[in-house]
Coordinates of C-alpha atoms in Angstrom, one line a residue:
X1 CA 118.5 120.0 172.0
X2 CA 118.6 123.5 170.6
X3 CA 122.2 123.8 171.0
X4 CA 122.9 120.5 169.3
X5 CA 120.8 121.4 166.3
X6 CA 122.6 124.7 166.1
X7 CA 125.9 123.0 166.0
X8 CA 124.6 120.7 163.2
X9 CA 125.0 117.5 164.9
X10 CA 121.5 116.4 164.2
X11 CA 120.9 118.2 161.0
X12 CA 120.2 115.9 158.0
X13 CA 122.5 116.1 155.0
X14 CA 121.8 115.4 151.4
X15 CA 122.7 111.9 150.5
X16 CA 124.0 111.0 147.1
X17 CA 123.2 107.4 147.5
X18 CA 119.5 108.0 148.3
X19 CA 117.4 109.7 145.5
X20 CA 115.3 112.6 146.3
X21 CA 112.3 111.2 144.5
X22 CA 109.2 111.0 146.6
X23 CA 107.2 109.1 143.8
X24 CA 108.2 105.4 143.2
X25 CA 107.4 106.0 139.5
X26 CA 108.6 109.6 139.1
X27 CA 109.4 109.1 135.5
X28 CA 105.7 108.6 134.7
X29 CA 105.0 112.1 135.7
X30 CA 106.6 113.6 132.5
X31 CA 106.0 110.7 130.2
X32 CA 104.0 111.4 127.2
X33 CA 103.2 108.4 124.7
X34 CA 103.2 108.9 121.0
X35 CA 100.3 106.7 120.4
X36 CA 101.4 103.4 118.9
X37 CA 98.0 102.4 117.8
X38 CA 97.3 105.7 116.0
X39 CA 100.6 105.3 114.1
X40 CA 99.8 101.8 113.0
X41 CA 96.5 103.1 111.6
X42 CA 98.3 105.9 109.7
X43 CA 100.7 103.3 108.2
X44 CA 97.9 101.1 107.1
X45 CA 96.1 104.1 105.6
X46 CA 99.0 104.9 103.4
X47 CA 99.4 101.3 102.3
X48 CA 95.6 100.7 101.7
X49 CA 94.7 103.9 99.7
X50 CA 97.3 104.6 96.9
X51 CA 96.0 108.1 96.5
X52 CA 97.2 109.0 100.0
X53 CA 100.6 107.5 99.3
X54 CA 100.8 109.5 96.1
X55 CA 99.8 112.7 98.0
X56 CA 102.6 112.2 100.6
X57 CA 105.1 111.5 97.9
X58 CA 104.1 114.7 95.8
X59 CA 104.1 117.0 98.9
X60 CA 107.5 115.6 99.8
X61 CA 109.0 116.3 96.4
X62 CA 107.4 119.8 96.0
X63 CA 108.6 121.0 99.3
X64 CA 112.1 120.0 98.8
X65 CA 115.1 121.7 97.2
X66 CA 117.1 124.6 98.9
X67 CA 120.5 126.1 98.9
X68 CA 122.8 127.7 101.5
X69 CA 124.4 131.3 101.6
X70 CA 127.4 131.8 103.9
X71 CA 129.3 135.0 104.7
X72 CA 132.5 133.3 104.2
X73 CA 133.5 132.0 100.8
X74 CA 135.4 129.1 102.2
X75 CA 132.4 128.2 104.4
X76 CA 130.2 128.4 101.4
X77 CA 132.3 126.0 99.3
X78 CA 132.9 123.5 102.2
X79 CA 129.1 123.4 103.2
X80 CA 127.9 123.0 99.7
X81 CA 130.2 120.0 99.2
X82 CA 129.2 118.5 102.6
X83 CA 125.5 119.0 101.8
X84 CA 125.8 117.3 98.5
X85 CA 127.8 114.0 99.6
X86 CA 126.9 113.5 103.3
X87 CA 125.9 109.9 103.9
X88 CA 122.3 109.5 105.2
X89 CA 121.9 105.9 105.6
X90 CA 119.9 103.2 103.7
X91 CA 122.2 103.8 100.7
X92 CA 121.3 107.4 100.4
X93 CA 123.7 110.3 99.9
X94 CA 123.0 114.0 100.0
X95 CA 120.9 116.4 102.2
X96 CA 118.0 116.0 99.9
X97 CA 117.6 112.4 100.7
X98 CA 117.6 113.1 104.5
X99 CA 115.0 115.9 103.9
X100 CA 112.7 113.6 101.9
X101 CA 112.7 111.0 104.6
X102 CA 112.4 113.6 107.4
X103 CA 109.4 115.3 105.7
X104 CA 107.7 112.0 104.8
X105 CA 107.7 111.0 108.5
X106 CA 106.4 114.5 109.5
X107 CA 103.5 114.2 107.3
X108 CA 102.5 110.9 108.1
X109 CA 103.2 110.9 111.9
X110 CA 103.2 114.4 112.7
X111 CA 106.8 114.3 114.0
X112 CA 110.1 113.5 112.7
X113 CA 113.4 112.5 114.3
X114 CA 117.0 112.5 112.9
X115 CA 120.6 112.4 114.2
X116 CA 123.8 114.0 113.5
X117 CA 126.6 111.4 113.5
X118 CA 129.9 112.9 114.8
X119 CA 133.2 110.9 114.7
X120 CA 136.5 112.4 116.0
X121 CA 135.1 115.8 116.2
X122 CA 133.7 116.0 112.7
X123 CA 130.1 115.8 111.4
X124 CA 130.3 112.4 109.3
X125 CA 126.6 111.6 108.5
X126 CA 122.9 112.6 109.0
X127 CA 120.3 110.0 109.5
X128 CA 116.7 110.1 109.9
X129 CA 115.0 107.6 112.3
X130 CA 111.8 105.7 113.0
X131 CA 109.9 108.1 115.2
X132 CA 107.3 105.3 116.1
X133 CA 110.1 103.5 118.3
X134 CA 110.7 106.6 120.5
X135 CA 108.9 107.9 123.4
X136 CA 108.9 111.7 124.7
X137 CA 109.6 112.8 128.3
X138 CA 108.9 116.4 129.2
X139 CA 112.0 118.2 130.5
X140 CA 112.4 120.5 133.4
X141 CA 110.6 123.3 131.7
X142 CA 108.0 123.4 128.9
X143 CA 110.8 124.2 126.4
X144 CA 112.6 120.9 126.9
X145 CA 111.8 117.4 125.8
X146 CA 113.8 114.2 126.1
X147 CA 113.7 111.5 123.6
X148 CA 113.7 107.9 125.0
X149 CA 114.7 104.8 123.1
X150 CA 115.3 101.1 123.6
X151 CA 118.8 100.1 124.6
X152 CA 120.7 96.9 123.5
X153 CA 118.4 95.0 126.0
X154 CA 115.1 96.4 124.9
X155 CA 114.7 98.7 127.9
X156 CA 113.4 102.2 127.3
X157 CA 115.8 105.1 128.5
X158 CA 116.9 108.6 127.7
X159 CA 119.2 108.7 124.7
X160 CA 122.6 109.8 125.8
X161 CA 123.3 112.5 123.3
X162 CA 120.2 114.7 123.1
X163 CA 122.0 117.5 121.6
X164 CA 122.7 115.5 118.4
X165 CA 119.2 114.6 117.9
X166 CA 116.8 116.5 115.6
X167 CA 113.2 116.5 116.4
X168 CA 110.3 118.5 114.8
X169 CA 106.6 118.3 115.0
X170 CA 103.9 119.4 112.7
X171 CA 101.2 121.7 113.8
X172 CA 101.5 120.9 117.6
X173 CA 98.5 121.5 119.7
X174 CA 98.5 123.1 123.1
X175 CA 97.2 120.2 125.0
X176 CA 99.3 117.6 123.1
X177 CA 102.3 119.5 121.5
X178 CA 103.8 116.5 119.8
X179 CA 102.5 116.9 116.2
X180 CA 99.4 116.2 114.2
X181 CA 99.3 113.8 111.2
X182 CA 98.0 114.9 107.9
X183 CA 95.9 111.8 108.2
X184 CA 94.1 112.8 111.3
X185 CA 90.3 112.7 110.5
X186 CA 90.7 110.3 107.7
X187 CA 90.2 106.7 109.4
X188 CA 86.6 106.9 109.6
X189 CA 86.2 107.7 105.9
X190 CA 88.9 105.4 104.9
X191 CA 87.2 102.6 106.7
X192 CA 84.0 103.2 104.6
X193 CA 86.1 103.4 101.4
X194 CA 87.7 100.0 102.2
X195 CA 84.4 98.4 103.0
X196 CA 83.2 99.5 99.4
X197 CA 86.3 98.2 97.7
X198 CA 86.2 94.9 99.5
X199 CA 82.5 94.5 98.6
X200 CA 83.2 95.3 95.0
X201 CA 85.9 92.7 95.0
X202 CA 83.6 90.1 96.5
X203 CA 80.8 90.9 94.2
X204 CA 83.0 90.6 91.1
X205 CA 84.4 87.4 92.3
X206 CA 81.2 86.0 92.6
X207 CA 79.8 87.4 89.3
X208 CA 83.0 86.4 87.5
X209 CA 83.0 82.8 88.7
X210 CA 79.3 82.1 88.0
X211 CA 77.4 79.7 90.2
X212 CA 74.5 78.1 88.7
X213 CA 71.1 76.6 90.2
X214 CA 69.8 73.5 88.5
X215 CA 66.2 72.8 89.4
X216 CA 64.3 69.7 88.4
X217 CA 60.5 70.3 88.0
X218 CA 57.5 67.9 88.0
X219 CA 58.8 65.6 90.6
X220 CA 55.7 65.7 92.7
X221 CA 54.2 62.3 91.2
X222 CA 57.5 60.6 91.7
X223 CA 58.3 58.4 94.8
X224 CA 61.2 59.7 96.8
X225 CA 63.6 57.0 95.7
X226 CA 63.0 57.9 92.0
X227 CA 63.3 61.6 92.5
X228 CA 66.6 61.3 94.5
X229 CA 67.9 59.1 91.8
X230 CA 67.0 61.6 89.0
X231 CA 68.6 64.4 91.1
X232 CA 71.8 62.5 91.3
X233 CA 71.9 61.7 87.6
X234 CA 71.3 65.4 86.8
X235 CA 74.0 66.6 89.2
X236 CA 76.5 64.2 87.7
X237 CA 75.8 65.2 84.1
X238 CA 76.0 68.9 85.1
X239 CA 79.3 68.2 86.9
X240 CA 80.7 66.7 83.8
X241 CA 79.6 69.5 81.5
X242 CA 81.3 72.0 84.0
X243 CA 84.5 70.1 84.3
X244 CA 84.8 69.7 80.4
X245 CA 84.1 73.6 80.1
X246 CA 87.1 74.3 82.5
X247 CA 89.5 72.3 80.1
X248 CA 88.0 73.9 77.1
X249 CA 86.2 71.0 75.8
X250 CA 82.6 71.6 74.4
X251 CA 80.1 69.3 76.0
X252 CA 76.2 69.7 76.1
X253 CA 74.1 69.1 79.2
X254 CA 71.2 66.6 78.4
X255 CA 68.6 66.0 80.8
X256 CA 65.2 64.4 80.6
X257 CA 62.2 66.3 81.9
X258 CA 61.7 69.9 83.0
X259 CA 64.8 71.3 84.2
X260 CA 65.5 75.1 84.9
X261 CA 69.0 76.5 85.0
X262 CA 69.6 79.9 86.6
X263 CA 72.7 82.0 87.6
X264 CA 72.8 82.4 91.4
X265 CA 72.4 86.2 92.2
X266 CA 72.0 86.9 88.5
X267 CA 68.9 89.0 89.1
X268 CA 70.4 91.1 91.8
X269 CA 71.8 94.4 90.5
X270 CA 75.3 95.5 91.7
X271 CA 75.2 98.8 93.5
X272 CA 76.6 101.8 91.8
X273 CA 79.8 102.8 93.9
X274 CA 80.9 105.7 91.7
X275 CA 79.1 108.5 93.7
X276 CA 80.0 107.3 97.2
X277 CA 83.6 106.6 96.3
X278 CA 84.1 110.0 94.8
X279 CA 82.5 111.7 97.8
X280 CA 84.8 110.0 100.1
X281 CA 87.8 110.7 97.9
X282 CA 87.0 114.3 97.7
X283 CA 87.2 114.4 101.5
X284 CA 90.5 112.6 101.6
X285 CA 92.1 114.6 98.8
X286 CA 90.9 117.9 100.3
X287 CA 92.8 117.2 103.5
X288 CA 95.9 116.7 101.5
X289 CA 95.6 120.3 99.9
X290 CA 96.4 118.9 96.5
X291 CA 94.3 119.4 93.4
X292 CA 92.5 116.1 92.4
X293 CA 94.1 116.0 88.9
X294 CA 97.7 115.9 90.4
X295 CA 96.6 112.7 92.0
X296 CA 95.2 111.1 88.8
X297 CA 91.6 111.9 89.5
X298 CA 90.2 113.5 86.4
X299 CA 86.8 114.3 87.6
X300 CA 86.4 117.0 84.9
X301 CA 87.6 117.0 81.3
X302 CA 88.6 120.7 81.7
X303 CA 90.4 120.4 85.0
X304 CA 93.5 122.6 85.3
X305 CA 95.1 124.3 88.2
X306 CA 93.9 127.9 88.7
X307 CA 95.9 130.8 90.0
X308 CA 93.9 130.5 93.4
X309 CA 94.6 126.8 93.7
X310 CA 98.3 127.3 93.1
X311 CA 98.7 130.1 95.6
X312 CA 96.9 128.0 98.2
X313 CA 99.2 125.0 97.6
X314 CA 102.2 127.3 97.5
X315 CA 101.4 128.7 100.9
X316 CA 101.0 125.1 102.3
X317 CA 104.4 124.1 100.9
X318 CA 106.1 127.2 102.4
X319 CA 104.4 126.5 105.8
X320 CA 106.0 122.9 105.6
X321 CA 109.3 124.5 104.7
X322 CA 109.2 126.9 107.6
X323 CA 108.7 123.8 110.1
X324 CA 111.8 121.9 108.9
X325 CA 114.0 125.0 108.3
X326 CA 115.3 125.2 111.9
X327 CA 116.5 121.6 111.7
X328 CA 118.6 122.2 108.4
X329 CA 119.9 125.5 109.9
X330 CA 121.1 123.5 113.0
X331 CA 122.9 120.9 110.8
X332 CA 124.7 123.7 108.7
X333 CA 125.8 125.4 111.8
X334 CA 127.0 122.3 113.5
X335 CA 129.1 121.3 110.5
X336 CA 130.6 124.8 110.2
X337 CA 131.4 125.0 114.0
X338 CA 133.1 121.6 114.0
X339 CA 135.3 122.5 111.1
X340 CA 136.2 125.8 112.6
X341 CA 134.5 128.0 110.0
X342 CA 132.3 130.9 110.1
X343 CA 129.0 129.5 111.0
X344 CA 126.7 132.4 109.8
X345 CA 124.5 130.7 107.2
X346 CA 121.2 131.2 105.5
X347 CA 118.9 128.7 104.1
X348 CA 117.7 129.6 100.6
X349 CA 114.7 127.7 99.4
X350 CA 114.2 127.1 95.6
X351 CA 111.1 128.8 94.0
X352 CA 108.0 126.8 93.9
X353 CA 106.8 126.9 90.3
X354 CA 103.4 125.5 89.8
X355 CA 102.1 127.9 87.2
X356 CA 102.5 127.8 83.4
X357 CA 105.8 129.5 82.4
X358 CA 103.8 131.2 79.6
X359 CA 101.4 132.6 81.8
X360 CA 104.1 133.9 84.3
X361 CA 105.9 135.5 81.4
X362 CA 102.8 137.3 80.3
X363 CA 102.1 138.5 83.9
X364 CA 105.7 139.8 84.1
X365 CA 105.2 141.7 80.7
X366 CA 101.9 143.3 81.8
X367 CA 103.6 144.5 85.1
X368 CA 106.5 145.8 83.2
X369 CA 104.2 147.6 80.7
X370 CA 102.0 149.1 83.7
X371 CA 105.0 150.4 85.4
X372 CA 106.2 152.0 82.2
X373 CA 102.9 153.7 81.6
X374 CA 102.8 155.0 85.3
X375 CA 106.3 156.3 84.6
X376 CA 105.5 158.0 81.5
X377 CA 102.4 159.6 83.0
X378 CA 104.3 160.9 86.0
X379 CA 106.9 162.4 83.7
X380 CA 104.2 164.1 81.7
X381 CA 102.5 165.6 84.7
X382 CA 105.7 167.0 85.9
X383 CA 106.5 168.8 82.6

């Protein structure tokens, strides 16, 4: 037996037709869902609360705008022309359109996905996709992930060209490194806000379309048949008066006896919703990082953006830019490499201007004057 094993006659060989998976559902080990229910809630939040939709739009526009700088003049010229006219799908043209859709998905869902479309060895288009239709499978090491999507038959599987996909997450956590939406923490407050708005609508619908209560008094001494007949007559006359009022015809309501007419619910006061609505909106707006007046919430007649607010918002926008910069760098390098050009490129973001130009000019003037005075003082001390 030992001799035969040494000869290899009984040694098991690796078979290509039999997989080495010991678990019948091995793909489940590395599968991490993206939380479809959570994404549906975030989408409904944006549709239900216009302030949140406006905040996403403003953050997207404020964070955009960049240029490129290449070592080679030819690379510079070709890359700028490509970024200006590259198709992005949905009728959009230019890298700014792709960046807007990419950042929009990044803020709402905490993750974004895009794709570089290559045809005949050249980069022809850049498209962003619906990240809610994808699933993530962890790779062989913690630094690799695979994106799974539906095929033509609706079955989920790994997308074939992973190197052409562009995937980014916003503020990933250690336990769940797949991005955190800017809307996280808002559903509870948003639910309360929607209840208040729905109640306001119901109350105004009732108050605007007034219902009346017509009561006939002094019917104790009447027999039931007479009281019933009188009630029918009052109801008929009141219905005629209301029908004529709908058509614009003036008609008086005439009744015999003691009749009392009241508006149903007229004595009940409508709750003041200004304070609770403002408290909830303050929490929601604080999560976006934008000053309230930028979203049309003029809570104070003297509201303006202070220097501290501008600095904080600028830092938030630069953090968002740093998140998407590797994707833009990958797009530029891929295009230059496929074109056979020097792929050394640098992303140059446009300045974020949130301050008054006059105030900035005054600050520059004061800095120049201070530098001049220090220089003159140093020269006088040296003499």
